[in-house]
Short mmCIF file of C-alpha atoms in Angstrom, two decimals:
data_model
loop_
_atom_site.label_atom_id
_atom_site.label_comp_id
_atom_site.label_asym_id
_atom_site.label_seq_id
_atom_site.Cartn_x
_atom_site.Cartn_y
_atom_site.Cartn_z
CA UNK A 1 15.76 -0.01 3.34
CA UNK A 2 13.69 -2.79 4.93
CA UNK A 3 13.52 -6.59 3.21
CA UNK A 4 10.08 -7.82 3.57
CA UNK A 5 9.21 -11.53 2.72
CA UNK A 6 6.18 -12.68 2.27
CA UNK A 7 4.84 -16.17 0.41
CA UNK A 8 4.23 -15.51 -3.08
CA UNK A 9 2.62 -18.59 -3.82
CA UNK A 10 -1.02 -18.47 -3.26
CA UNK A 11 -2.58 -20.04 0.15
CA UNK A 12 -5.69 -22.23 -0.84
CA UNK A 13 -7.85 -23.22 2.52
CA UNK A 14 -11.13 -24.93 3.26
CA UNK A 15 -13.76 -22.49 4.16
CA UNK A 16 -14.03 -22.55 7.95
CA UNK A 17 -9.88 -23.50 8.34
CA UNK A 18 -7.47 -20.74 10.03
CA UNK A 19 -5.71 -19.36 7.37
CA UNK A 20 -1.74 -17.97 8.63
CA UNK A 21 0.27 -15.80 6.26
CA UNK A 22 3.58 -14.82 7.00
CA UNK A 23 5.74 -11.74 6.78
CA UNK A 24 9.96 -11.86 7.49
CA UNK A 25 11.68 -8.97 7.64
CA UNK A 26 15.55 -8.11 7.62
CA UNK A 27 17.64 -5.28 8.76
CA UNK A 28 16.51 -3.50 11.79
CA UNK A 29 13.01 -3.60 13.70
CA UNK A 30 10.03 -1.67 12.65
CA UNK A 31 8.56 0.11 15.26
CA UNK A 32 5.26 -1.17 14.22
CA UNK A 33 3.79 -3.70 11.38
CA UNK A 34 0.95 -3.15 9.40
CA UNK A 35 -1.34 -5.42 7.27
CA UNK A 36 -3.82 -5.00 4.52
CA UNK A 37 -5.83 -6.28 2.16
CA UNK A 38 -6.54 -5.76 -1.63
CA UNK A 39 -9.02 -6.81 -3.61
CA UNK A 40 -8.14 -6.99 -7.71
CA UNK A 41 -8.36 -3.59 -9.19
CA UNK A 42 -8.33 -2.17 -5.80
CA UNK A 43 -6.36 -0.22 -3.47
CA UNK A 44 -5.11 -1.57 -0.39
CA UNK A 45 -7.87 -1.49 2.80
CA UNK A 46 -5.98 -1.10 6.11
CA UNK A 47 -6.73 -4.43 8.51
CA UNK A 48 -4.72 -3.85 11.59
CA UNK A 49 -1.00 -2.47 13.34
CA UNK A 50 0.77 -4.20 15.60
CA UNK A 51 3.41 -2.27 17.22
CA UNK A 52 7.22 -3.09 18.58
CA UNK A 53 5.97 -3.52 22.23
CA UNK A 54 2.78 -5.67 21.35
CA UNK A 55 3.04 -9.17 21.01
CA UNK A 56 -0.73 -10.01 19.44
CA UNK A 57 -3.75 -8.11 18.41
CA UNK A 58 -6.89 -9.16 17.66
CA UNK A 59 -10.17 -7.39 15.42
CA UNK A 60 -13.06 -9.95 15.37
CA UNK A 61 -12.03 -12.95 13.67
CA UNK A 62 -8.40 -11.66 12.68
CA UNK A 63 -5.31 -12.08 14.89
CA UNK A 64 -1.61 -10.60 14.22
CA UNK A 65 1.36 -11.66 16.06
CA UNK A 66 4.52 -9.61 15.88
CA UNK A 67 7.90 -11.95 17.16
CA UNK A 68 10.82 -8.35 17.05
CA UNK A 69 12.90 -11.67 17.73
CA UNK A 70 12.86 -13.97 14.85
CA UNK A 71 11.30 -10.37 12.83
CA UNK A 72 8.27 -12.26 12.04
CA UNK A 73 4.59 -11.34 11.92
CA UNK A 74 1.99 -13.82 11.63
CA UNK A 75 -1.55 -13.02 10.04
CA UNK A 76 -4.16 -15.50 11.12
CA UNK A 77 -7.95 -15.66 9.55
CA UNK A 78 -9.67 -17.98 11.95
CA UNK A 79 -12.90 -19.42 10.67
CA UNK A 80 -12.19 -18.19 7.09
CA UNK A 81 -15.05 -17.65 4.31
CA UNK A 82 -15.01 -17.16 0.95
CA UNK A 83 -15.30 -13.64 1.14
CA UNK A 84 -11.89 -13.80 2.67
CA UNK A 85 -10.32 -14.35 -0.45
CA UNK A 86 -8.18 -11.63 -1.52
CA UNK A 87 -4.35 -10.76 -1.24
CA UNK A 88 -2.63 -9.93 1.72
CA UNK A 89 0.08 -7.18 2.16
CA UNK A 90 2.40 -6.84 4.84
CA UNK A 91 3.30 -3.22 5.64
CA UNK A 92 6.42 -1.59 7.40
CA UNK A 93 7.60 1.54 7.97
CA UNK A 94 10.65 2.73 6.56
CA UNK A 95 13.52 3.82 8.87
CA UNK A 96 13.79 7.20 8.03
CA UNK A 97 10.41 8.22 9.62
CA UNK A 98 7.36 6.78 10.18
CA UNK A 99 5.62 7.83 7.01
CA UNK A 100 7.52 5.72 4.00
CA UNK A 101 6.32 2.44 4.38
CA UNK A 102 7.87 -0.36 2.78
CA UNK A 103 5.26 -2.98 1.06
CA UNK A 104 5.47 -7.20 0.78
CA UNK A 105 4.42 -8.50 -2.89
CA UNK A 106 1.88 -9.74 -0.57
CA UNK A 107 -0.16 -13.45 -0.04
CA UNK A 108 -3.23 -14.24 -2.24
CA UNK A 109 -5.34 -15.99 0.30
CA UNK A 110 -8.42 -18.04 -1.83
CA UNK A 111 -10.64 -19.72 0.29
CA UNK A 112 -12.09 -22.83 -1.35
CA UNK A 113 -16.22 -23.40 -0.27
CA UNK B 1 -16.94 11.11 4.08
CA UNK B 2 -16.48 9.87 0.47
CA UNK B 3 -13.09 8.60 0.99
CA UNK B 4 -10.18 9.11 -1.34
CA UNK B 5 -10.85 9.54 -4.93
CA UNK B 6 -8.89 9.11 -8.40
CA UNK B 7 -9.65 10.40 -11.75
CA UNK B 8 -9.30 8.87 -14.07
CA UNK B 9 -9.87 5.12 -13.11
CA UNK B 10 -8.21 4.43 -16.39
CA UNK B 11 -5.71 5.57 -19.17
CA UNK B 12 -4.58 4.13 -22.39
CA UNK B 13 -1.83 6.33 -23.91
CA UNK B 14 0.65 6.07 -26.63
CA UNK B 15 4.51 5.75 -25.80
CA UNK B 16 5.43 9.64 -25.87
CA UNK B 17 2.34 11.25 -24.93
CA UNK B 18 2.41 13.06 -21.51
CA UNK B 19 -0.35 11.85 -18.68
CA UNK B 20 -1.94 13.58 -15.23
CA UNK B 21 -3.47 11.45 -12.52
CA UNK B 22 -5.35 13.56 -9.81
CA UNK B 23 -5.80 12.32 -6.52
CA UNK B 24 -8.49 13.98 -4.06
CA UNK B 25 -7.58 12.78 -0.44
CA UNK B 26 -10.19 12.80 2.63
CA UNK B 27 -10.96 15.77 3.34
CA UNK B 28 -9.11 16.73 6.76
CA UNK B 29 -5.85 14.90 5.82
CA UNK B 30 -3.33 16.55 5.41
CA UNK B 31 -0.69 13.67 4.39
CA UNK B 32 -1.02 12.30 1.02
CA UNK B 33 1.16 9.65 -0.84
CA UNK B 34 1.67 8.63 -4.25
CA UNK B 35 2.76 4.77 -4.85
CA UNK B 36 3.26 2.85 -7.68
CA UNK B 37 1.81 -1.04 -8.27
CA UNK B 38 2.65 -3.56 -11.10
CA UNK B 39 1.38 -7.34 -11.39
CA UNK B 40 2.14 -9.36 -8.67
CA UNK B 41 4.02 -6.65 -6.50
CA UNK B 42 3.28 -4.74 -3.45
CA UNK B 43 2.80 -1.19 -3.76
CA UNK B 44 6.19 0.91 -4.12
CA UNK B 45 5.85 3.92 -2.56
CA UNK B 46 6.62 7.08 -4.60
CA UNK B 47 6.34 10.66 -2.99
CA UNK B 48 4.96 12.11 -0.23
CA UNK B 49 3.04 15.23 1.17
CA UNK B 50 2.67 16.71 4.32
CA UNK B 51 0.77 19.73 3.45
CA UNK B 52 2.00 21.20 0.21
CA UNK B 53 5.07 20.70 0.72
CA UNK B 54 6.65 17.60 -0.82
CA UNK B 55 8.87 15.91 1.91
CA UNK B 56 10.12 12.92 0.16
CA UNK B 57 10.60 11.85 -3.05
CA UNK B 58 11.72 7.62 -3.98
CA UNK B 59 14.75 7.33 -6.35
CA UNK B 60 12.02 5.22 -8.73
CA UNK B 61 10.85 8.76 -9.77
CA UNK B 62 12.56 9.81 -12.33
CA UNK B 63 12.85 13.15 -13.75
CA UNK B 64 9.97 12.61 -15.97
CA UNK B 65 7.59 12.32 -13.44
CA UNK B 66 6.60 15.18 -11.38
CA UNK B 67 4.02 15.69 -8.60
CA UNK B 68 2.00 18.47 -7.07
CA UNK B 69 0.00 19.45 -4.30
CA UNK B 70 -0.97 23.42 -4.81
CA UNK B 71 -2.92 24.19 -1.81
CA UNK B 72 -2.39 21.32 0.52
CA UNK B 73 -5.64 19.48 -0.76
CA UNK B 74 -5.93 17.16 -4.18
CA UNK B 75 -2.72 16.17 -6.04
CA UNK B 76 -1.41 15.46 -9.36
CA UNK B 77 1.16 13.21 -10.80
CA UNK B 78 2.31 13.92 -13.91
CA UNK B 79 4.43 11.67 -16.69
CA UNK B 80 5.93 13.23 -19.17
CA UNK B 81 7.44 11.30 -22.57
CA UNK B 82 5.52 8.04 -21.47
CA UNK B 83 7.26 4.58 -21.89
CA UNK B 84 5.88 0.92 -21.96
CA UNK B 85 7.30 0.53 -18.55
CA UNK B 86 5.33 2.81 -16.85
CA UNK B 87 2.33 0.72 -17.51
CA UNK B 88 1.30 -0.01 -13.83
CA UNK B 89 -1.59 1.37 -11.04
CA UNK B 90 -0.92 4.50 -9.75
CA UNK B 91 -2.19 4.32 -6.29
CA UNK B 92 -2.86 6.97 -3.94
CA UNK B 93 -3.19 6.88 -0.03
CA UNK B 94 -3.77 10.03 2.41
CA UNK B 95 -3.59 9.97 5.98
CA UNK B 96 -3.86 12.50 8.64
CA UNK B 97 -1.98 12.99 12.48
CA UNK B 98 -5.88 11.70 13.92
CA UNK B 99 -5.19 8.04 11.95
CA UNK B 100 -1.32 7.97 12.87
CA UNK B 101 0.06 5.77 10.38
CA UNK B 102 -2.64 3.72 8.92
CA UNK B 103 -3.45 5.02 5.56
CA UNK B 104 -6.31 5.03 3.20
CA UNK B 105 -6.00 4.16 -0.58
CA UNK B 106 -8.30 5.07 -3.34
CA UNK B 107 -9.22 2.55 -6.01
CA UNK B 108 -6.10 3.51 -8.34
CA UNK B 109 -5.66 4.80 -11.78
CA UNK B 110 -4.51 2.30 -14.41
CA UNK B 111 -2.28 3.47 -16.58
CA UNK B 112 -1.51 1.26 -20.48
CA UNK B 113 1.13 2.54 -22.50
CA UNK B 114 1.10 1.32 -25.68
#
């Protein structure tokens, strides 16, 4: 099954900063990445997919970046707030079919006013 | 559109006492997934539904747990002979063939074994 790697330690940033998480994979390429994000005592809320064939994505102030080469994704928060604070999760599917999906331990992402 | 539901929200049980989650997905999915959260983890993903049929089932699910989904709508997972390791959120997610693979979690049932 996929590896997924993401920072564990937490990712403090001044409010109005890009913030960039990161999520490594290993074994073989995903045909598409996912990323969410998840509030304490919450589920997951779905943020964006990148797929195999894209190389960035963008939905208002957030940006992925998916590199099938160095099987990295890059999350980037530009003009963060404090509202942004929450945990990240990186998301892939498994290689068995496209439904089992594979979570990070995700990024907690506090944004400092 | 209400989005997916759990009931309950929480559960404190004894070690030994059986537990049911149910999970009501959105309405016109028909996928619907059953994961598994401690402190400081991602999500582990536990079962699966397409339908009522149950297509895949993870190796964390052991024989005590069991998990239904009658007539292709709301779910249940059941525990059976709890132990202080199951202590976790019990997270589920549906999805339909519309939203391709992006999938939408409801807020979780917290389970405490004591």
């Amino acid at each position: 099954s996929q590896k997924i790697e993401q920072n564990s330690e937490a990712l403090n940033i001044q409010e109005g900063k890009t913030a960039t998480l990161t999520c490594n994979y290993t074994n073989y390429s995903p045909a598409y990445l996912q990323w969410y994000r998840q509030d304490p005592g919450r589920g997951p809320v779905f943020l964006l997919l990148i797929r195999e064939n894209e190389k960035e994505k963008r939905k208002e102030r957030l940006k992925v970046t998916f590199d099938t080469t160095l099987k990295q994704s890059l999350f980037h928060i530009t003009a963060s707030q404090p509202a942004d604070s929450a945990t990240y999760l990186c998301a892939l599917p498994n290689s068995g079919g496209y439904q089992k999906v594979t979570f990070g331990i995700g990024t907690k992402l506090q944004v400092i006013p | 559109d209400t989005g997916v539901s759990q009931d309950p929200r929480h559960k404190i049980t004894k070690r030994g006492q059986n537990v049911t989650f149910r999970c009501d997905p959105i309405s016109e999915h028909n996928r619907l997934y059953w994961y598994r959260q401690t402190l400081g983890q991602g999500p582990e993903f536990l079962t699966y539904f397409q339908n009522e049929a149950q297509l895949e089932k993870s190796r964390l699910l052991s024989d005590r747990f069991s998990a239904e989904r009658p007539k292709g709508s709301f779910s249940t997972l059941e525990i059976q002979r709890t132990e202080q390791g199951d202590s976790a959120m019990y997270l589920c997610a549906s999805s339909s063939t519309g939203t391709g693979e992006t999938q939408y979690f409801g807020p979780g049932t917290r389970l405490l074994v004591l």
